[in-house]
């Protein structure tokens, strides 16, 4: 889907685009200061960390502001699960099915990681790293009877997540706070399920991110990472092609993302920490209907008026949605799941 289609169908967006195009696709301050090269799995370990202190602060602020602005819009249209849905390949999906697909994503991730529902083996303490407004935490808590703690950079998200939990009578089971995933405010070995649903792409230091997930995991705990990646590099490649880097950089500028990495990079990082039972899979075909469905919901009258009220950062994200579709169709972007277990 091209921007020309958006313009033809919705003149207000054309006017908005004509006034904001330069702002939307110009790199934000944190990327102008230092934009690290996109990763190669051969170089990732050697060059992490990959952001200066100032870059990291600006990135955290940008992420927090982006979700402060956009979360209410997302909840109003899509509900409390702020992640992709899991669909049958080649299915024609109506917007009405998206919430069920998002729940399927949680269930499929738990199944892939072989998280047990047996009373003596099911998780009792869960951390949700990048919790959004708490949809995954509340679902997992109710499924397993577990205590869940969620962290997010967005004060608006944390406040809303706690409010929903209280309204659903879950305040004694789940709680949410503002915290940095790269410096989690928890002692070592606290959780027997460490859950990260589409937050890894925001992490400027993937090695530190994975190390923190492993640190807070209890012995024998399961770690689940579901995240956006770029394709794995071929043995003969040192980096992505130039057009691929340019496309990903445009997406980075819209969604406050640092350098991307591959699924192979994550596997290598997990191996470096001596984690066990490492598994990875490409679920791109199962999420293919998601971005077209998001665009359709944005082009309803309710979606369009809410978008125009939500703020510049959310509007920038909306204009980048066709870029995500392009990345998936060209096999550049991969929707990956990586799971492992911490040794006993």
XYZ file of C-alpha atoms in Angstrom, residues 49-167:
119
model
C 26.877 -1.343 23.870
C 25.920 0.709 20.828
C 24.607 4.002 22.209
C 26.112 6.862 24.183
C 24.609 7.950 27.498
C 23.047 11.007 25.899
C 21.672 8.993 22.987
C 20.150 6.519 25.431
C 18.443 9.246 27.414
C 16.962 10.837 24.298
C 15.818 7.458 23.025
C 14.117 6.593 26.337
C 12.372 9.960 26.364
C 11.227 9.517 22.767
C 9.848 6.041 23.451
C 8.031 7.217 26.583
C 6.486 10.194 24.783
C 5.509 8.072 21.782
C 3.563 5.636 23.975
C 2.222 8.388 26.232
C 0.626 9.871 23.110
C -0.471 6.749 21.278
C -1.594 4.247 23.917
C -5.090 5.648 24.444
C -5.704 5.643 20.689
C -4.530 2.037 20.424
C -6.656 0.921 23.367
C -9.736 2.708 22.041
C -9.552 0.952 18.667
C -7.636 -2.273 19.325
C -8.052 -3.021 23.022
C -5.487 -3.697 25.727
C -3.057 -5.941 23.812
C -0.479 -3.705 22.142
C 1.150 -6.291 19.899
C 0.717 -8.254 16.682
C -1.988 -10.851 16.275
C -1.340 -14.461 15.302
C -3.356 -15.377 12.206
C -3.689 -18.374 9.953
C -1.510 -17.859 6.856
C -3.258 -16.259 3.879
C -6.378 -15.592 5.925
C -8.615 -12.651 5.201
C -8.954 -10.958 8.555
C -11.564 -8.455 9.573
C -10.800 -5.872 12.208
C -13.278 -7.652 14.491
C -10.943 -10.664 14.684
C -7.815 -8.787 15.720
C -8.325 -9.050 19.486
C -8.776 -12.810 19.291
C -5.620 -12.964 17.154
C -3.675 -11.021 19.776
C -4.731 -13.488 22.464
C -3.691 -16.309 20.127
C -0.267 -14.693 19.921
C 0.129 -15.015 23.694
C -1.076 -18.609 23.679
C 1.146 -19.600 20.757
C 4.202 -18.014 22.394
C 3.547 -19.899 25.638
C 3.065 -23.119 23.695
C 6.223 -22.636 21.641
C 8.191 -22.161 24.858
C 6.521 -25.234 26.402
C 5.322 -23.325 29.453
C 3.533 -25.904 31.574
C 0.051 -25.511 33.030
C 0.630 -28.313 35.538
C 0.029 -27.071 39.104
C 3.548 -27.955 40.249
C 5.270 -26.537 37.151
C 3.267 -23.495 36.048
C 4.838 -20.060 36.532
C 4.072 -18.289 39.788
C 6.117 -15.091 39.365
C 6.192 -13.319 36.005
C 7.867 -10.145 34.753
C 6.460 -8.436 31.661
C 9.271 -6.375 30.150
C 7.748 -3.632 28.032
C 4.251 -4.254 29.352
C 2.231 -1.660 27.455
C -1.056 -1.223 29.290
C -0.748 -4.651 30.827
C -2.747 -6.889 28.504
C -0.266 -9.775 28.523
C 0.301 -9.544 32.278
C -3.373 -9.713 33.122
C -3.963 -12.582 30.710
C -1.011 -14.608 31.991
C -1.918 -13.893 35.602
C -5.445 -15.162 35.101
C -4.293 -18.181 33.098
C -1.749 -19.396 35.639
C -2.834 -17.669 38.850
C 0.570 -15.967 38.797
C 1.827 -12.742 40.306
C 2.917 -10.439 37.476
C 5.032 -7.302 37.516
C 5.138 -5.138 34.404
C 7.591 -2.411 33.481
C 7.344 0.308 30.841
C 9.055 3.615 30.078
C 5.669 5.305 29.705
C 4.068 6.787 32.848
C 0.757 6.957 31.000
C 0.897 3.237 30.254
C 1.841 2.271 33.817
C -0.980 4.360 35.272
C -3.537 2.982 32.835
C -2.358 -0.613 33.331
C -2.778 -0.311 37.102
C -6.204 1.285 36.673
C -7.432 -1.550 34.467
C -6.046 -4.128 36.897
C -7.898 -2.461 39.774
C -11.127 -2.282 37.761
